[in-house]
PDB file of C-alpha atoms in Angstrom:
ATOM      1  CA  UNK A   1      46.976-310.989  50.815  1.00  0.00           C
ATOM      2  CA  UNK A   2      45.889-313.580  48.666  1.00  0.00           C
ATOM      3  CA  UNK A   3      42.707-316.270  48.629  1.00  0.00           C
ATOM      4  CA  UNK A   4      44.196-318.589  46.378  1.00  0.00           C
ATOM      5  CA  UNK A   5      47.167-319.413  43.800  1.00  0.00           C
ATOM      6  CA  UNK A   6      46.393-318.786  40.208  1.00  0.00           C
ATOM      7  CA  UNK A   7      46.716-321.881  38.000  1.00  0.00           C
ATOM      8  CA  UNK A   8      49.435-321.957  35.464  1.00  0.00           C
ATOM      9  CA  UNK A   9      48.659-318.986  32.750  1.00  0.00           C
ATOM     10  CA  UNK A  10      45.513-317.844  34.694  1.00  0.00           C
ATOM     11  CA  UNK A  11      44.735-314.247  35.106  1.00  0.00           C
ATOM     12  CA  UNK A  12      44.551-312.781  38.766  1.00  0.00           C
ATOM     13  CA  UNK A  13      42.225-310.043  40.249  1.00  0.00           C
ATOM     14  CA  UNK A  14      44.392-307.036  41.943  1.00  0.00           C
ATOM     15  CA  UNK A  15      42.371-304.830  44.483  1.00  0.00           C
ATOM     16  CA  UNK A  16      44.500-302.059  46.023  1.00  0.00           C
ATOM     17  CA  UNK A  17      43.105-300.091  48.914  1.00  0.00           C
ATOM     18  CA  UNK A  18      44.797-298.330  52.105  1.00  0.00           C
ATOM     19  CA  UNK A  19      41.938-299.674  54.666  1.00  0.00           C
ATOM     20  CA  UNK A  20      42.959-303.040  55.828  1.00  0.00           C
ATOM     21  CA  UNK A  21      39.616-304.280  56.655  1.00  0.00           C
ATOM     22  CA  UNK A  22      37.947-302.813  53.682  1.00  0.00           C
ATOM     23  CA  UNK A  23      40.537-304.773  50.995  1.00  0.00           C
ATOM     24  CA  UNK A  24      39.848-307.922  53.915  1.00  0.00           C
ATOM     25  CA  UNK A  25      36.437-307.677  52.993  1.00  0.00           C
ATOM     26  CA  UNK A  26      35.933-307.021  49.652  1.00  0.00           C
ATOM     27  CA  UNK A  27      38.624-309.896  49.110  1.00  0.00           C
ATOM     28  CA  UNK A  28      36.586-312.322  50.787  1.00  0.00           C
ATOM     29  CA  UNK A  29      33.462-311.578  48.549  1.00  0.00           C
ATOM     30  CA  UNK A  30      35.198-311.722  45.365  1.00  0.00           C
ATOM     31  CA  UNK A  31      36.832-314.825  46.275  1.00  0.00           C
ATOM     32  CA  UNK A  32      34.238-316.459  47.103  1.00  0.00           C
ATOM     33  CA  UNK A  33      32.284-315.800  44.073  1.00  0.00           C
ATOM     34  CA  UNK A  34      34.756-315.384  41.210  1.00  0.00           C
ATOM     35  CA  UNK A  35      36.430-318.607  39.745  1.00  0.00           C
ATOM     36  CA  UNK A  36      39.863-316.158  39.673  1.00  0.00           C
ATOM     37  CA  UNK A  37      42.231-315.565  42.754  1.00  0.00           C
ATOM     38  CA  UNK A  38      41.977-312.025  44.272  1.00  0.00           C
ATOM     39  CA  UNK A  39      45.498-310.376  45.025  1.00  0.00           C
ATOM     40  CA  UNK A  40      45.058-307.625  47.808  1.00  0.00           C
ATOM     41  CA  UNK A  41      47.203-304.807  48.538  1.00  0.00           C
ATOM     42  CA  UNK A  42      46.802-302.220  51.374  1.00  0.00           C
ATOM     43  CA  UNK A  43      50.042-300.430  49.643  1.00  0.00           C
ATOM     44  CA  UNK A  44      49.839-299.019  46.785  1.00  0.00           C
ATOM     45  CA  UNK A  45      53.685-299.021  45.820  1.00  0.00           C
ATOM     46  CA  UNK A  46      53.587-302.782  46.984  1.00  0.00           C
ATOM     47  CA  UNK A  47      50.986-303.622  44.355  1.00  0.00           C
ATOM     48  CA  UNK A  48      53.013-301.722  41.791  1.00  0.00           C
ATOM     49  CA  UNK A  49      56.100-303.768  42.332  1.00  0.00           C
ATOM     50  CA  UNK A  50      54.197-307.019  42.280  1.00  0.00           C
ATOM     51  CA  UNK A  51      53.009-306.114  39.365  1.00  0.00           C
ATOM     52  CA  UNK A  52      55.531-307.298  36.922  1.00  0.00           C
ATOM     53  CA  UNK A  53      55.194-310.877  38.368  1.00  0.00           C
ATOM     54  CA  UNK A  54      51.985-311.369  37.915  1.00  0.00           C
ATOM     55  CA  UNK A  55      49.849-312.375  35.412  1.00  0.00           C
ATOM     56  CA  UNK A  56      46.954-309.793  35.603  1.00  0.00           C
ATOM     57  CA  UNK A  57      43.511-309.844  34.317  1.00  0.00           C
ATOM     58  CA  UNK A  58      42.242-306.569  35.944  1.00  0.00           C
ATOM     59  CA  UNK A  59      43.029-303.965  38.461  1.00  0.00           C
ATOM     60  CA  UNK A  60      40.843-302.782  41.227  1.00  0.00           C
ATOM     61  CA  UNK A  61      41.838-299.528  43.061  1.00  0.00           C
ATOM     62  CA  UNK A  62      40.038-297.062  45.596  1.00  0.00           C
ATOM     63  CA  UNK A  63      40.808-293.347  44.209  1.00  0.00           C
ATOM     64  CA  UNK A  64      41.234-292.153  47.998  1.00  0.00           C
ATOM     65  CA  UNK A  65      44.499-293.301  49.171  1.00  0.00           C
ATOM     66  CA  UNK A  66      47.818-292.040  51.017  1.00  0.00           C
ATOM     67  CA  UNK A  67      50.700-290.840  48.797  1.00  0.00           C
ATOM     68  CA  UNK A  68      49.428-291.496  45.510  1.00  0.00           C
ATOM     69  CA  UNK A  69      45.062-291.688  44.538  1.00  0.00           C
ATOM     70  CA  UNK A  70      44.013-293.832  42.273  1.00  0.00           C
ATOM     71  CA  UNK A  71      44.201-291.787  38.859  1.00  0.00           C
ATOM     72  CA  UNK A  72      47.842-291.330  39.669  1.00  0.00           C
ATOM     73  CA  UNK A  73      48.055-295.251  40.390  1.00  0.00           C
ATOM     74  CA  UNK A  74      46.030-296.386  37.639  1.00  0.00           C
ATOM     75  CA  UNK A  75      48.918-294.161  35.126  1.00  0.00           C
ATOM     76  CA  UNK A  76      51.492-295.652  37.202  1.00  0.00           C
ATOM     77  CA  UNK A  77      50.164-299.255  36.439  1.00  0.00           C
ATOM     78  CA  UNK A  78      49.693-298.136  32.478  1.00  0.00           C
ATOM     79  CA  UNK A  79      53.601-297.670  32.797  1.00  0.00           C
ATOM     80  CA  UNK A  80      54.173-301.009  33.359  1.00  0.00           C
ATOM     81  CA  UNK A  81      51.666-302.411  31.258  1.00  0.00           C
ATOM     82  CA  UNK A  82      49.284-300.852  29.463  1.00  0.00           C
ATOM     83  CA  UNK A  83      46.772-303.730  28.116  1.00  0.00           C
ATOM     84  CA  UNK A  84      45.712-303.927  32.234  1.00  0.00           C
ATOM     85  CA  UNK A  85      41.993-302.428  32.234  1.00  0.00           C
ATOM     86  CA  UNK A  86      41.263-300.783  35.527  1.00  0.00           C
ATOM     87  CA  UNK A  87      38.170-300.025  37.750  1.00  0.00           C
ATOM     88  CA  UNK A  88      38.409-297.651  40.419  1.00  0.00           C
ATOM     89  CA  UNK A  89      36.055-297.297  43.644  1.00  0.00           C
ATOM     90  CA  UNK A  90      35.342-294.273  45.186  1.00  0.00           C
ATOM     91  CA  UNK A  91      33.048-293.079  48.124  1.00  0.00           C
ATOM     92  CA  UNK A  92      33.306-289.440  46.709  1.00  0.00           C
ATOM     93  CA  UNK A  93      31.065-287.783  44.649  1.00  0.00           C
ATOM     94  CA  UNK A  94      33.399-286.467  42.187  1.00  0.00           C
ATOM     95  CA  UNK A  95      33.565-285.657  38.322  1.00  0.00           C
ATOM     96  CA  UNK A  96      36.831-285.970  36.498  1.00  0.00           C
ATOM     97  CA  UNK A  97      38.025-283.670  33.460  1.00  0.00           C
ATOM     98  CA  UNK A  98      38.454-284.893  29.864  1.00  0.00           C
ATOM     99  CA  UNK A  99      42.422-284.320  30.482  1.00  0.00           C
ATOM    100  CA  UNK A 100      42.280-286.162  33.848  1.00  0.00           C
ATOM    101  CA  UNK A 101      40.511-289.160  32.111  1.00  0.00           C
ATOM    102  CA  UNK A 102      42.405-289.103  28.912  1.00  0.00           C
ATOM    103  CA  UNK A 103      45.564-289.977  31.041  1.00  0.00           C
ATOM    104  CA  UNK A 104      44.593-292.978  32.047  1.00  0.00           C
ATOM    105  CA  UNK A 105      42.443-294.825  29.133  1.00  0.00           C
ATOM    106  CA  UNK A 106      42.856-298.347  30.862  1.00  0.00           C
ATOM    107  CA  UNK A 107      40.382-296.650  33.618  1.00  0.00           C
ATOM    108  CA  UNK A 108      37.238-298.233  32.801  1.00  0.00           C
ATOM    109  CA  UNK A 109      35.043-297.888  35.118  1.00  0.00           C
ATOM    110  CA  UNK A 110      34.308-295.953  38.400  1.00  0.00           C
ATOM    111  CA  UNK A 111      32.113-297.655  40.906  1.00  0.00           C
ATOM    112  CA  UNK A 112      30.679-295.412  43.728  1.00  0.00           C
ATOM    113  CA  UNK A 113      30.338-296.560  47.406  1.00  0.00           C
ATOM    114  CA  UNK A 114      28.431-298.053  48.512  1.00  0.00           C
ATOM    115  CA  UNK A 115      27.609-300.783  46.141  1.00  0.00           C
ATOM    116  CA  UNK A 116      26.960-304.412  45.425  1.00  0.00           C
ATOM    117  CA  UNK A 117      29.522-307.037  45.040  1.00  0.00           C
ATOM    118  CA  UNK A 118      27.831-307.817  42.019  1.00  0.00           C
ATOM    119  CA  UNK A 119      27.797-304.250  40.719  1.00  0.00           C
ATOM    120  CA  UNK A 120      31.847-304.429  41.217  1.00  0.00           C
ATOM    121  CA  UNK A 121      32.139-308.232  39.609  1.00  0.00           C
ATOM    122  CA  UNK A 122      29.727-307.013  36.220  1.00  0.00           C
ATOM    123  CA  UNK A 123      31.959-304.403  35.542  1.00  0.00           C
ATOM    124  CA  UNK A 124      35.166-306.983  36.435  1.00  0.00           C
ATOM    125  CA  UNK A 125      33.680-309.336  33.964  1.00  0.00           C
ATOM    126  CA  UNK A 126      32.669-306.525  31.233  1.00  0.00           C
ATOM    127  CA  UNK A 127      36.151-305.295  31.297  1.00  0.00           C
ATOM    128  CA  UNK A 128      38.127-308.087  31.196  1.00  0.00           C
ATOM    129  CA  UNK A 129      41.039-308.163  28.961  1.00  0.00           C
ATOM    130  CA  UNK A 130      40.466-311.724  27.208  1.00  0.00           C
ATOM    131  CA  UNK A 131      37.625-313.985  25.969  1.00  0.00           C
ATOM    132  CA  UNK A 132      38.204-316.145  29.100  1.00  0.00           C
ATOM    133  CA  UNK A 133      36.685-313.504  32.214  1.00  0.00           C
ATOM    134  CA  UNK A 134      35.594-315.419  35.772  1.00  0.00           C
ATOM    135  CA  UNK A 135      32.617-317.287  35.831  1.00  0.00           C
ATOM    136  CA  UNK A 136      30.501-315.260  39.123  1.00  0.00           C
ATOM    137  CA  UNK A 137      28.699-317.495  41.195  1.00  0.00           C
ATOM    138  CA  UNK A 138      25.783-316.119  43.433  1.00  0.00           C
ATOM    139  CA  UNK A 139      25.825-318.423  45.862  1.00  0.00           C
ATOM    140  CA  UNK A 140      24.671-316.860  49.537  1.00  0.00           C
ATOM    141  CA  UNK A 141      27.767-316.470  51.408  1.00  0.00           C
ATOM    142  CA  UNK A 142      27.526-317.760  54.853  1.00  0.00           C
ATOM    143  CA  UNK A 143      29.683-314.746  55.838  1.00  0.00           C
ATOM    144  CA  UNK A 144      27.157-311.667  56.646  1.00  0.00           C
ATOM    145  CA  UNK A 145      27.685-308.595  55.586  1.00  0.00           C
ATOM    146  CA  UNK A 146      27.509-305.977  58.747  1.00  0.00           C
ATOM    147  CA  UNK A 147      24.922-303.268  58.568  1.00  0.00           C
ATOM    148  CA  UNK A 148      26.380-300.062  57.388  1.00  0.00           C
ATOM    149  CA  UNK A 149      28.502-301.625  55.445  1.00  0.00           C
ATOM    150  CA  UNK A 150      30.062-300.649  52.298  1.00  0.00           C
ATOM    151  CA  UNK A 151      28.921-303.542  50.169  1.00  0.00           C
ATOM    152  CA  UNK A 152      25.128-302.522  51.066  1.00  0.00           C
ATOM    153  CA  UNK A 153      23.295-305.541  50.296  1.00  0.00           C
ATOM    154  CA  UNK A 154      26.309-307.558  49.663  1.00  0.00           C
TER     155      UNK A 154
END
């Protein structure tokens, strides 16, 4: 799933979640207000052999996934390239050790659900691996965000 192709040398967003409609959505708001194509992948192990191919500014992973969580795919994305800062989402309220977190140092971030879309695109921008990070636009969408969402007051 992609909402646009990335200009010659341009850095790509990569969220990876499980829940079709959640990665639908979530795609859709960053797209819409980052000046960077999103990537989405509801497979992990599909995102991880994209990964060589493309040019990638920042990973964005749920932790609770099938197969493999989102520590384990954050390390697995450090193997193939270890300069690609990660943020990971999670609608649990959980702590991490200092060995679980030492594993994966391009983990930068973990934003807990529900949040903003512009909670998740601060800490995009903050993190970004190069002077050039996406320009955020907060332009109203003229999608609507459903109540109960995830992105509460998107």
């Amino acid at each position: 799933m992609t909402n646009a192709a990335p200009k010659p040398g341009e850095k790509i967003v990569v969220l990876v979640d499980d829940e079709f409609s959640y990665i639908d959505l979530l795609q859709q708001l960053l797209g819409e207000h980052l000046d960077r194509p999103v990537h989405g992948f509801t497979k992990p192990a599909d995102a991880l052999r994209a990964l060589p191919k493309l040019n990638v500014g920042i990973v964005i992973t749920d932790y609770q996934m099938p197969d493999i969580n989102g520590l384990q795919f954050i390390a697995e994305v450090q193997k193939i390239n270890p300069k690609i800062p990660a943020l990971m989402i999670t609608a649990y309220n959980m702590t991490f050790t200092d060995r679980e977190l030492a594993a994966v140092p391009s983990l930068k971030a973990i934003v807990r659900k529900p949040f903003r879309w512009t909670a998740l695109a601060q800490e995009l921008v903050k993190y970004w691996p190069d002077a050039n990070p996406p320009k955020v636009t907060h332009s109203r969408s003229p999608h609507r965000v459903a109540s109960g969402s995830p992105f509460e007051n998107a």
